[in-house]
PDB file of C-alpha atoms in Angstrom:
ATOM      1  CA  MET K   1     -30.770  -8.904  20.216  1.00 49.00           C
ATOM      2  CA  LYS K   2     -32.272  -5.721  18.974  1.00 53.00           C
ATOM      3  CA  LYS K   3     -32.639  -5.401  15.228  1.00 58.00           C
ATOM      4  CA  HIS K   4     -31.903  -1.678  14.970  1.00 64.00           C
ATOM      5  CA  LEU K   5     -28.671   0.071  15.837  1.00 67.00           C
ATOM      6  CA  GLY K   6     -28.812   1.270  19.396  1.00 80.00           C
ATOM      7  CA  ILE K   7     -28.084   4.899  20.182  1.00 84.00           C
ATOM      8  CA  LYS K   8     -25.011   3.880  22.154  1.00 84.00           C
ATOM      9  CA  LYS K   9     -23.664   1.915  19.233  1.00 86.00           C
ATOM     10  CA  VAL K  10     -24.222   4.785  16.808  1.00 88.00           C
ATOM     11  CA  ALA K  11     -22.464   7.152  19.182  1.00 89.00           C
ATOM     12  CA  PHE K  12     -19.600   4.721  19.725  1.00 90.00           C
ATOM     13  CA  LEU K  13     -19.115   4.158  15.987  1.00 91.00           C
ATOM     14  CA  GLY K  14     -19.188   7.918  15.444  1.00 93.00           C
ATOM     15  CA  LEU K  15     -16.462   8.248  18.040  1.00 93.00           C
ATOM     16  CA  CYS K  16     -14.401   5.573  16.312  1.00 93.00           C
ATOM     17  CA  THR K  17     -14.826   7.278  12.937  1.00 95.00           C
ATOM     18  CA  ALA K  18     -13.729  10.599  14.407  1.00 95.00           C
ATOM     19  CA  LEU K  19     -10.685   8.943  15.965  1.00 94.00           C
ATOM     20  CA  ALA K  20      -9.767   7.269  12.667  1.00 94.00           C
ATOM     21  CA  LEU K  21     -10.150  10.598  10.880  1.00 93.00           C
ATOM     22  CA  LEU K  22      -7.930  12.332  13.389  1.00 93.00           C
ATOM     23  CA  LEU K  23      -5.295   9.612  13.065  1.00 92.00           C
ATOM     24  CA  ALA K  24      -5.415  10.028   9.272  1.00 88.00           C
ATOM     25  CA  TYR K  25      -4.702  13.724   9.763  1.00 88.00           C
ATOM     26  CA  VAL K  26      -1.875  13.052  12.214  1.00 89.00           C
ATOM     27  CA  GLU K  27      -0.415  10.613   9.704  1.00 86.00           C
ATOM     28  CA  SER K  28      -0.563  13.192   6.919  1.00 81.00           C
ATOM     29  CA  LEU K  29       1.694  15.426   9.039  1.00 84.00           C
ATOM     30  CA  ILE K  30       4.435  12.810   9.267  1.00 81.00           C
ATOM     31  CA  PRO K  31       6.982  13.380   6.472  1.00 76.00           C
ATOM     32  CA  PRO K  32       7.528  10.424   4.114  1.00 69.00           C
ATOM     33  CA  VAL K  33      10.235   8.066   5.328  1.00 66.00           C
ATOM     34  CA  PHE K  34      11.405   6.901   1.937  1.00 62.00           C
ATOM     35  CA  ALA K  35      10.361   9.328  -0.781  1.00 57.00           C
ATOM     36  CA  ALA K  36      11.351   7.151  -3.763  1.00 57.00           C
ATOM     37  CA  VAL K  37       8.320   4.879  -3.367  1.00 63.00           C
ATOM     38  CA  PRO K  38       4.916   6.491  -2.837  1.00 66.00           C
ATOM     39  CA  GLY K  39       2.334   4.745  -0.687  1.00 66.00           C
ATOM     40  CA  ILE K  40       4.448   3.954   2.362  1.00 80.00           C
ATOM     41  CA  LYS K  41       2.348   4.784   5.379  1.00 82.00           C
ATOM     42  CA  MET K  42       2.001   3.617   8.938  1.00 85.00           C
ATOM     43  CA  GLY K  43      -1.733   3.147   8.546  1.00 87.00           C
ATOM     44  CA  LEU K  44      -2.612   4.695  11.901  1.00 91.00           C
ATOM     45  CA  PRO K  45      -6.380   4.825  11.134  1.00 92.00           C
ATOM     46  CA  ASN K  46      -6.262   1.064  10.686  1.00 93.00           C
ATOM     47  CA  ILE K  47      -5.672   0.704  14.428  1.00 94.00           C
ATOM     48  CA  VAL K  48      -9.260   1.860  14.890  1.00 94.00           C
ATOM     49  CA  ILE K  49     -10.545  -0.362  12.076  1.00 94.00           C
ATOM     50  CA  LEU K  50      -8.795  -3.376  13.610  1.00 94.00           C
ATOM     51  CA  TYR K  51     -10.180  -2.477  17.016  1.00 93.00           C
ATOM     52  CA  VAL K  52     -13.749  -2.279  15.717  1.00 93.00           C
ATOM     53  CA  LEU K  53     -13.283  -5.509  13.749  1.00 93.00           C
ATOM     54  CA  TYR K  54     -12.170  -7.356  16.881  1.00 91.00           C
ATOM     55  CA  SER K  55     -14.428  -5.822  19.486  1.00 89.00           C
ATOM     56  CA  LEU K  56     -17.611  -5.485  17.417  1.00 88.00           C
ATOM     57  CA  ASP K  57     -18.057  -6.961  13.971  1.00 88.00           C
ATOM     58  CA  VAL K  58     -16.893  -6.716  10.359  1.00 92.00           C
ATOM     59  CA  ARG K  59     -20.029  -4.768   9.369  1.00 92.00           C
ATOM     60  CA  TYR K  60     -19.188  -1.952  11.756  1.00 92.00           C
ATOM     61  CA  ALA K  61     -15.522  -2.013  10.790  1.00 94.00           C
ATOM     62  CA  ALA K  62     -16.514  -1.646   7.132  1.00 95.00           C
ATOM     63  CA  THR K  63     -18.853   1.235   7.941  1.00 93.00           C
ATOM     64  CA  VAL K  64     -16.259   3.109   9.981  1.00 95.00           C
ATOM     65  CA  SER K  65     -13.632   2.510   7.297  1.00 94.00           C
ATOM     66  CA  LEU K  66     -15.864   3.710   4.450  1.00 94.00           C
ATOM     67  CA  VAL K  67     -17.129   6.824   6.220  1.00 94.00           C
ATOM     68  CA  ARG K  68     -13.603   7.666   7.328  1.00 93.00           C
ATOM     69  CA  LEU K  69     -12.315   7.310   3.750  1.00 92.00           C
ATOM     70  CA  CYS K  70     -15.063   9.470   2.245  1.00 92.00           C
ATOM     71  CA  ILE K  71     -14.532  12.274   4.759  1.00 91.00           C
ATOM     72  CA  SER K  72     -10.743  12.218   4.691  1.00 87.00           C
ATOM     73  CA  SER K  73     -10.632  12.266   0.870  1.00 87.00           C
ATOM     74  CA  MET K  74     -13.018  15.219   0.860  1.00 86.00           C
ATOM     75  CA  LEU K  75     -10.922  17.041   3.451  1.00 83.00           C
ATOM     76  CA  PHE K  76      -7.324  16.305   2.480  1.00 77.00           C
ATOM     77  CA  GLY K  77      -7.347  14.246  -0.707  1.00 74.00           C
ATOM     78  CA  ASN K  78      -8.610  14.038  -4.257  1.00 77.00           C
ATOM     79  CA  ALA K  79     -10.488  11.531  -6.409  1.00 81.00           C
ATOM     80  CA  MET K  80      -7.331   9.587  -7.301  1.00 80.00           C
ATOM     81  CA  ALA K  81      -6.296   9.236  -3.677  1.00 80.00           C
ATOM     82  CA  PHE K  82      -9.819   8.067  -2.864  1.00 87.00           C
ATOM     83  CA  ALA K  83      -9.672   5.326  -5.519  1.00 88.00           C
ATOM     84  CA  TYR K  84      -6.318   4.083  -4.195  1.00 86.00           C
ATOM     85  CA  SER K  85      -7.432   4.132  -0.579  1.00 87.00           C
ATOM     86  CA  LEU K  86     -10.792   2.536  -1.274  1.00 92.00           C
ATOM     87  CA  ALA K  87      -9.290  -0.425  -3.127  1.00 92.00           C
ATOM     88  CA  GLY K  88      -6.724  -0.920  -0.376  1.00 91.00           C
ATOM     89  CA  ALA K  89      -9.280  -0.631   2.409  1.00 93.00           C
ATOM     90  CA  VAL K  90     -11.811  -3.012   0.845  1.00 94.00           C
ATOM     91  CA  LEU K  91      -9.223  -5.674   0.016  1.00 95.00           C
ATOM     92  CA  SER K  92      -7.475  -5.462   3.374  1.00 94.00           C
ATOM     93  CA  LEU K  93     -10.710  -5.606   5.382  1.00 94.00           C
ATOM     94  CA  ALA K  94     -12.007  -8.568   3.360  1.00 95.00           C
ATOM     95  CA  VAL K  95      -8.774 -10.507   3.887  1.00 95.00           C
ATOM     96  CA  MET K  96      -8.557  -9.581   7.577  1.00 94.00           C
ATOM     97  CA  TRP K  97     -12.126 -10.713   8.113  1.00 94.00           C
ATOM     98  CA  ALA K  98     -11.502 -14.035   6.348  1.00 94.00           C
ATOM     99  CA  LEU K  99      -8.273 -14.653   8.286  1.00 92.00           C
ATOM    100  CA  LYS K 100      -9.922 -13.768  11.586  1.00 91.00           C
ATOM    101  CA  LYS K 101     -12.608 -16.371  10.828  1.00 91.00           C
ATOM    102  CA  THR K 102     -10.005 -19.126  10.315  1.00 89.00           C
ATOM    103  CA  ASN K 103      -8.851 -18.452  13.903  1.00 87.00           C
ATOM    104  CA  LEU K 104      -5.273 -19.428  13.008  1.00 88.00           C
ATOM    105  CA  LEU K 105      -3.536 -16.104  13.560  1.00 89.00           C
ATOM    106  CA  SER K 106      -3.600 -13.548  16.339  1.00 89.00           C
ATOM    107  CA  GLY K 107      -4.594  -9.930  15.788  1.00 88.00           C
ATOM    108  CA  THR K 108      -1.038  -9.043  14.810  1.00 91.00           C
ATOM    109  CA  GLY K 109      -0.838 -11.669  12.063  1.00 92.00           C
ATOM    110  CA  VAL K 110      -4.245 -10.642  10.744  1.00 94.00           C
ATOM    111  CA  SER K 111      -3.119  -7.014  10.735  1.00 94.00           C
ATOM    112  CA  VAL K 112       0.053  -7.871   8.816  1.00 94.00           C
ATOM    113  CA  ALA K 113      -2.020  -9.580   6.126  1.00 94.00           C
ATOM    114  CA  GLY K 114      -4.279  -6.530   6.097  1.00 93.00           C
ATOM    115  CA  GLY K 115      -1.329  -4.179   5.691  1.00 92.00           C
ATOM    116  CA  VAL K 116       0.107  -6.126   2.763  1.00 93.00           C
ATOM    117  CA  CYS K 117      -3.317  -6.442   1.124  1.00 94.00           C
ATOM    118  CA  HIS K 118      -3.854  -2.708   1.511  1.00 92.00           C
ATOM    119  CA  ASN K 119      -0.748  -2.157  -0.596  1.00 91.00           C
ATOM    120  CA  ILE K 120      -1.753  -4.856  -3.092  1.00 92.00           C
ATOM    121  CA  GLY K 121      -5.088  -3.107  -3.617  1.00 92.00           C
ATOM    122  CA  GLN K 122      -3.401   0.242  -4.149  1.00 89.00           C
ATOM    123  CA  VAL K 123      -0.869  -1.172  -6.593  1.00 89.00           C
ATOM    124  CA  LEU K 124      -3.630  -2.937  -8.552  1.00 91.00           C
ATOM    125  CA  VAL K 125      -5.584   0.317  -8.902  1.00 91.00           C
ATOM    126  CA  ALA K 126      -2.434   2.181  -9.932  1.00 87.00           C
ATOM    127  CA  MET K 127      -1.763  -0.516 -12.564  1.00 87.00           C
ATOM    128  CA  VAL K 128      -5.283  -0.117 -13.984  1.00 88.00           C
ATOM    129  CA  LEU K 129      -5.444   3.697 -13.804  1.00 86.00           C
ATOM    130  CA  LEU K 130      -2.014   4.232 -15.314  1.00 81.00           C
ATOM    131  CA  ASP K 131      -2.232   1.197 -17.597  1.00 77.00           C
ATOM    132  CA  THR K 132       1.288   0.158 -16.550  1.00 75.00           C
ATOM    133  CA  PRO K 133       1.892  -3.345 -15.184  1.00 74.00           C
ATOM    134  CA  GLN K 134       5.455  -2.321 -14.239  1.00 71.00           C
ATOM    135  CA  ILE K 135       4.097  -0.616 -11.125  1.00 78.00           C
ATOM    136  CA  ALA K 136       3.910  -4.120  -9.652  1.00 79.00           C
ATOM    137  CA  TYR K 137       7.655  -3.799  -8.972  1.00 78.00           C
ATOM    138  CA  TYR K 138       6.767  -1.340  -6.216  1.00 81.00           C
ATOM    139  CA  MET K 139       5.042  -4.219  -4.470  1.00 85.00           C
ATOM    140  CA  LEU K 140       8.425  -5.603  -3.383  1.00 85.00           C
ATOM    141  CA  VAL K 141       9.239  -2.576  -1.256  1.00 84.00           C
ATOM    142  CA  LEU K 142       5.632  -1.983  -0.306  1.00 87.00           C
ATOM    143  CA  SER K 143       5.096  -5.501   1.022  1.00 89.00           C
ATOM    144  CA  VAL K 144       8.064  -5.195   3.383  1.00 89.00           C
ATOM    145  CA  THR K 145       6.892  -1.828   4.696  1.00 89.00           C
ATOM    146  CA  GLY K 146       3.334  -3.190   4.769  1.00 91.00           C
ATOM    147  CA  ILE K 147       4.475  -6.016   7.052  1.00 92.00           C
ATOM    148  CA  ILE K 148       6.230  -3.577   9.393  1.00 91.00           C
ATOM    149  CA  ALA K 149       3.215  -1.249   9.458  1.00 92.00           C
ATOM    150  CA  GLY K 150       0.943  -4.266  10.000  1.00 93.00           C
ATOM    151  CA  VAL K 151       2.907  -5.409  13.044  1.00 93.00           C
ATOM    152  CA  PHE K 152       2.764  -1.908  14.521  1.00 93.00           C
ATOM    153  CA  VAL K 153      -0.967  -1.545  13.877  1.00 94.00           C
ATOM    154  CA  GLY K 154      -1.632  -5.070  15.135  1.00 93.00           C
ATOM    155  CA  VAL K 155       0.203  -4.538  18.421  1.00 93.00           C
ATOM    156  CA  CYS K 156      -1.528  -1.182  19.013  1.00 94.00           C
ATOM    157  CA  GLY K 157      -4.925  -2.635  18.106  1.00 92.00           C
ATOM    158  CA  GLY K 158      -4.345  -5.616  20.391  1.00 90.00           C
ATOM    159  CA  ILE K 159      -3.586  -3.328  23.331  1.00 91.00           C
ATOM    160  CA  LEU K 160      -6.699  -1.296  22.546  1.00 91.00           C
ATOM    161  CA  VAL K 161      -8.946  -4.376  22.391  1.00 89.00           C
ATOM    162  CA  LYS K 162      -7.595  -5.542  25.755  1.00 88.00           C
ATOM    163  CA  ARG K 163      -7.695  -2.164  27.528  1.00 89.00           C
ATOM    164  CA  VAL K 164     -10.958  -0.797  26.109  1.00 86.00           C
ATOM    165  CA  PRO K 165     -13.373  -3.739  26.234  1.00 84.00           C
ATOM    166  CA  VAL K 166     -16.379  -2.179  24.580  1.00 80.00           C
ATOM    167  CA  GLY K 167     -18.620  -5.189  25.211  1.00 72.00           C
ATOM    168  CA  LYS K 168     -18.102  -4.810  28.959  1.00 71.00           C
ATOM    169  CA  MET K 169     -18.349  -1.026  28.940  1.00 70.00           C
ATOM    170  CA  PHE K 170     -21.737  -0.766  27.270  1.00 68.00           C
ATOM    171  CA  LYS K 171     -24.582  -3.181  26.991  1.00 64.00           C
ATOM    172  CA  PHE K 172     -25.243  -3.074  23.265  1.00 57.00           C
TER     173      PHE K 172
ATOM    174  CA  MET L   1     -12.111 -22.845  35.263  1.00 57.00           C
ATOM    175  CA  GLY L   2      -8.336 -23.373  35.426  1.00 71.00           C
ATOM    176  CA  LYS L   3      -8.558 -25.879  32.633  1.00 78.00           C
ATOM    177  CA  PHE L   4     -10.494 -23.418  30.476  1.00 79.00           C
ATOM    178  CA  LYS L   5      -7.846 -20.763  31.020  1.00 80.00           C
ATOM    179  CA  ASP L   6      -5.140 -23.256  30.076  1.00 84.00           C
ATOM    180  CA  ILE L   7      -6.882 -23.986  26.784  1.00 82.00           C
ATOM    181  CA  ILE L   8      -7.123 -20.270  25.997  1.00 80.00           C
ATOM    182  CA  LYS L   9      -3.461 -19.773  26.871  1.00 83.00           C
ATOM    183  CA  LYS L  10      -2.449 -22.686  24.649  1.00 83.00           C
ATOM    184  CA  GLN L  11      -4.485 -21.249  21.790  1.00 81.00           C
ATOM    185  CA  GLU L  12      -2.846 -17.837  22.236  1.00 82.00           C
ATOM    186  CA  SER L  13       0.674 -19.253  22.091  1.00 86.00           C
ATOM    187  CA  ARG L  14      -0.218 -21.334  19.059  1.00 87.00           C
ATOM    188  CA  LYS L  15      -1.516 -18.217  17.342  1.00 87.00           C
ATOM    189  CA  ALA L  16       1.622 -16.272  18.228  1.00 87.00           C
ATOM    190  CA  ARG L  17       3.736 -19.046  16.724  1.00 90.00           C
ATOM    191  CA  ASN L  18       1.560 -19.062  13.593  1.00 90.00           C
ATOM    192  CA  ASP L  19       2.027 -15.291  13.360  1.00 90.00           C
ATOM    193  CA  VAL L  20       5.796 -15.653  13.282  1.00 91.00           C
ATOM    194  CA  ILE L  21       5.599 -18.409  10.669  1.00 92.00           C
ATOM    195  CA  PHE L  22       3.196 -16.322   8.568  1.00 91.00           C
ATOM    196  CA  ILE L  23       5.335 -13.175   8.648  1.00 91.00           C
ATOM    197  CA  ALA L  24       8.533 -15.118   7.981  1.00 92.00           C
ATOM    198  CA  SER L  25       7.022 -16.892   4.976  1.00 92.00           C
ATOM    199  CA  LEU L  26       5.724 -13.585   3.601  1.00 91.00           C
ATOM    200  CA  LEU L  27       9.194 -12.070   3.887  1.00 91.00           C
ATOM    201  CA  LEU L  28      10.705 -15.161   2.260  1.00 93.00           C
ATOM    202  CA  VAL L  29       8.334 -14.887  -0.720  1.00 91.00           C
ATOM    203  CA  VAL L  30       9.251 -11.210  -1.148  1.00 88.00           C
ATOM    204  CA  LEU L  31      12.967 -11.990  -0.900  1.00 89.00           C
ATOM    205  CA  VAL L  32      12.782 -14.792  -3.475  1.00 90.00           C
ATOM    206  CA  LEU L  33      10.752 -12.605  -5.854  1.00 86.00           C
ATOM    207  CA  ALA L  34      13.211  -9.737  -5.434  1.00 83.00           C
ATOM    208  CA  CYS L  35      16.165 -12.030  -6.175  1.00 84.00           C
ATOM    209  CA  VAL L  36      14.484 -13.513  -9.244  1.00 83.00           C
ATOM    210  CA  LEU L  37      13.600 -10.078 -10.599  1.00 76.00           C
ATOM    211  CA  PHE L  38      16.990  -8.595  -9.815  1.00 74.00           C
ATOM    212  CA  PHE L  39      19.060 -11.353 -11.393  1.00 75.00           C
ATOM    213  CA  SER L  40      16.797 -11.885 -14.398  1.00 71.00           C
ATOM    214  CA  ALA L  41      16.928  -8.225 -15.410  1.00 69.00           C
ATOM    215  CA  GLU L  42      19.459  -7.284 -18.056  1.00 75.00           C
ATOM    216  CA  GLU L  43      20.473  -3.922 -19.445  1.00 80.00           C
ATOM    217  CA  GLY L  44      17.882  -2.556 -21.850  1.00 81.00           C
ATOM    218  CA  ASN L  45      18.553  -0.438 -24.924  1.00 85.00           C
ATOM    219  CA  THR L  46      15.389   1.629 -25.415  1.00 88.00           C
ATOM    220  CA  VAL L  47      13.621   4.230 -23.284  1.00 91.00           C
ATOM    221  CA  ARG L  48       9.881   4.359 -23.822  1.00 91.00           C
ATOM    222  CA  VAL L  49       7.957   7.348 -22.512  1.00 92.00           C
ATOM    223  CA  THR L  50       4.176   7.250 -22.103  1.00 90.00           C
ATOM    224  CA  VAL L  51       2.021  10.123 -20.913  1.00 90.00           C
ATOM    225  CA  ASP L  52      -1.454   9.336 -19.581  1.00 86.00           C
ATOM    226  CA  GLY L  53      -1.303   5.867 -21.175  1.00 83.00           C
ATOM    227  CA  ARG L  54      -0.369   7.183 -24.645  1.00 87.00           C
ATOM    228  CA  LEU L  55       3.036   6.702 -26.220  1.00 89.00           C
ATOM    229  CA  PHE L  56       5.020   9.939 -26.081  1.00 89.00           C
ATOM    230  CA  GLY L  57       8.222   8.748 -27.681  1.00 89.00           C
ATOM    231  CA  GLU L  58      10.963   6.120 -27.817  1.00 90.00           C
ATOM    232  CA  TYR L  59      14.632   6.933 -27.444  1.00 90.00           C
ATOM    233  CA  SER L  60      17.784   4.889 -27.632  1.00 88.00           C
ATOM    234  CA  LEU L  61      19.518   4.355 -24.318  1.00 86.00           C
ATOM    235  CA  LEU L  62      22.856   4.259 -26.106  1.00 86.00           C
ATOM    236  CA  GLU L  63      22.819   7.870 -27.252  1.00 87.00           C
ATOM    237  CA  ASN L  64      23.024  10.818 -24.885  1.00 89.00           C
ATOM    238  CA  THR L  65      19.913  12.964 -25.257  1.00 88.00           C
ATOM    239  CA  THR L  66      17.677  15.321 -23.338  1.00 90.00           C
ATOM    240  CA  VAL L  67      13.920  15.020 -23.699  1.00 89.00           C
ATOM    241  CA  GLU L  68      11.422  17.567 -22.454  1.00 90.00           C
ATOM    242  CA  ILE L  69       8.177  15.786 -21.622  1.00 89.00           C
ATOM    243  CA  VAL L  70       5.436  18.411 -21.640  1.00 88.00           C
ATOM    244  CA  ASN L  71       1.803  17.601 -20.920  1.00 82.00           C
ATOM    245  CA  GLY L  72      -0.406  20.569 -20.149  1.00 81.00           C
ATOM    246  CA  ASP L  73       1.053  22.309 -17.119  1.00 81.00           C
ATOM    247  CA  GLY L  74       3.273  19.366 -16.228  1.00 85.00           C
ATOM    248  CA  TYR L  75       6.784  18.863 -17.489  1.00 87.00           C
ATOM    249  CA  ASN L  76       9.572  16.399 -16.743  1.00 89.00           C
ATOM    250  CA  LEU L  77      13.093  16.745 -18.051  1.00 91.00           C
ATOM    251  CA  LEU L  78      14.389  13.304 -19.011  1.00 91.00           C
ATOM    252  CA  ILE L  79      18.123  12.921 -19.490  1.00 91.00           C
ATOM    253  CA  ILE L  80      19.734   9.902 -21.133  1.00 91.00           C
ATOM    254  CA  GLU L  81      23.423   9.773 -20.320  1.00 88.00           C
ATOM    255  CA  ASP L  82      26.040   6.985 -20.436  1.00 87.00           C
ATOM    256  CA  GLY L  83      23.409   4.255 -20.932  1.00 85.00           C
ATOM    257  CA  LYS L  84      21.271   5.411 -18.020  1.00 87.00           C
ATOM    258  CA  ALA L  85      18.047   7.427 -17.951  1.00 90.00           C
ATOM    259  CA  TYR L  86      16.955   9.774 -15.196  1.00 91.00           C
ATOM    260  CA  VAL L  87      14.635  12.705 -14.573  1.00 92.00           C
ATOM    261  CA  ASP L  88      16.575  15.863 -13.822  1.00 90.00           C
ATOM    262  CA  THR L  89      13.825  18.355 -13.043  1.00 88.00           C
ATOM    263  CA  ALA L  90      10.053  18.066 -12.925  1.00 88.00           C
ATOM    264  CA  SER L  91       7.041  20.223 -12.145  1.00 89.00           C
ATOM    265  CA  CYS L  92       5.400  17.662  -9.867  1.00 85.00           C
ATOM    266  CA  PRO L  93       5.061  18.650  -6.203  1.00 84.00           C
ATOM    267  CA  ASP L  94       6.434  15.428  -4.698  1.00 80.00           C
ATOM    268  CA  GLY L  95       9.646  15.225  -6.761  1.00 81.00           C
ATOM    269  CA  ILE L  96       9.600  11.429  -6.585  1.00 84.00           C
ATOM    270  CA  CYS L  97      10.615  11.057 -10.238  1.00 86.00           C
ATOM    271  CA  SER L  98      13.530  13.486 -10.022  1.00 86.00           C
ATOM    272  CA  SER L  99      14.901  11.844  -6.870  1.00 86.00           C
ATOM    273  CA  HIS L 100      14.590   8.365  -8.435  1.00 87.00           C
ATOM    274  CA  ARG L 101      17.927   6.695  -9.135  1.00 87.00           C
ATOM    275  CA  PRO L 102      18.929   6.358 -12.830  1.00 89.00           C
ATOM    276  CA  VAL L 103      17.409   3.316 -14.579  1.00 89.00           C
ATOM    277  CA  SER L 104      19.063   1.108 -17.186  1.00 86.00           C
ATOM    278  CA  ARG L 105      17.890  -2.481 -16.645  1.00 84.00           C
ATOM    279  CA  ASN L 106      15.137  -4.020 -18.741  1.00 81.00           C
ATOM    280  CA  GLY L 107      11.736  -3.469 -17.122  1.00 78.00           C
ATOM    281  CA  GLU L 108      12.913  -0.725 -14.782  1.00 83.00           C
ATOM    282  CA  SER L 109      10.806   2.409 -14.757  1.00 86.00           C
ATOM    283  CA  ILE L 110      10.462   5.900 -13.361  1.00 90.00           C
ATOM    284  CA  ILE L 111       6.869   6.845 -12.717  1.00 88.00           C
ATOM    285  CA  CYS L 112       5.585  10.347 -12.058  1.00 87.00           C
ATOM    286  CA  LEU L 113       2.036   9.972 -10.748  1.00 84.00           C
ATOM    287  CA  PRO L 114       1.093  13.705 -10.676  1.00 85.00           C
ATOM    288  CA  ASN L 115       2.073  14.206 -14.342  1.00 87.00           C
ATOM    289  CA  LYS L 116       0.977  10.677 -15.380  1.00 86.00           C
ATOM    290  CA  VAL L 117       4.370  10.113 -16.970  1.00 89.00           C
ATOM    291  CA  VAL L 118       5.861   6.630 -17.200  1.00 90.00           C
ATOM    292  CA  ILE L 119       9.457   6.133 -18.328  1.00 91.00           C
ATOM    293  CA  GLU L 120      10.300   2.503 -19.024  1.00 89.00           C
ATOM    294  CA  ILE L 121      13.398   0.645 -20.128  1.00 88.00           C
ATOM    295  CA  HIS L 122      12.871  -1.955 -22.853  1.00 84.00           C
ATOM    296  CA  THR L 123      14.999  -4.213 -24.960  1.00 82.00           C
ATOM    297  CA  VAL L 124      14.268  -3.912 -28.659  1.00 79.00           C
ATOM    298  CA  THR L 125      16.050  -6.776 -30.410  1.00 73.00           C
ATOM    299  CA  ASN L 126      15.758  -6.022 -34.111  1.00 61.00           C
ATOM    300  CA  SER L 127      17.620  -2.783 -34.701  1.00 51.00           C
ATOM    301  CA  GLY L 128      15.629  -1.266 -37.557  1.00 51.00           C
ATOM    302  CA  PRO L 129      16.538   1.833 -39.527  1.00 53.00           C
ATOM    303  CA  ASP L 130      15.273   4.124 -36.755  1.00 55.00           C
ATOM    304  CA  ILE L 131      17.939   2.905 -34.346  1.00 51.00           C
ATOM    305  CA  ALA L 132      21.224   3.475 -36.139  1.00 48.00           C
ATOM    306  CA  VAL L 133      24.087   2.217 -33.999  1.00 48.00           C
TER     307      VAL L 133
END
């Protein structure tokens, strides 16, 4: 085990970040499905995060997620959007990591929990920023769409982990 | 080797079953919460408008009125009609508030994130001199 990050790993993580960024852009082109409730998204970049979490480690997943968020908020978002996304990303990654450790659920189940937690984080930030606890009502709709998005992301991520075995491709 | 594969396979199917249980229980929790909230809500009588966390004004839901909520460049036109409140037009780019269905139940709200406007339905029990019915 080398202590420092190998060149291959840096390059691979850079590639993952770029892919996540691109997926975030693709997602921003998709018109909202249900305009009455903001925050409904497929979470396409999370496919990459899930993939890195499963094929490498939580540290790398967190790095990719954070760098992706910073760049995408600078490119397409604003400070408010960054706060919402950051809270969602941190909470969902923490919960996904914990659930993965329990080894009770498959990637899809872990992803569903991540999707719901992403929305919980966003709603919590919205409640604090707007000082309105009533926003919690949105959680009802958001948790259902979060579950659906989580299943989609989980299935895609599972395929990716199976088909692109990074541990076998490179010797890190 | 075959035995090892069997163990892995068993673990996978157990996880898949756990997944289904997990998702189903999540959906059940949401459903129960939705039912509780839906059936516990009653019609409110007051519309409270806050802009950027500060109280903008309170209006009776029982009288038909039109309120122009102006905050800097942002404006939302709130209409109270037949015991229901809705946003008719707004300056926000997403138009979420103006496409929101009319609200009348206690605790229901219309929120316009770009203009930081929150419109909430409340029930005020003691009808003081400011609410003349």
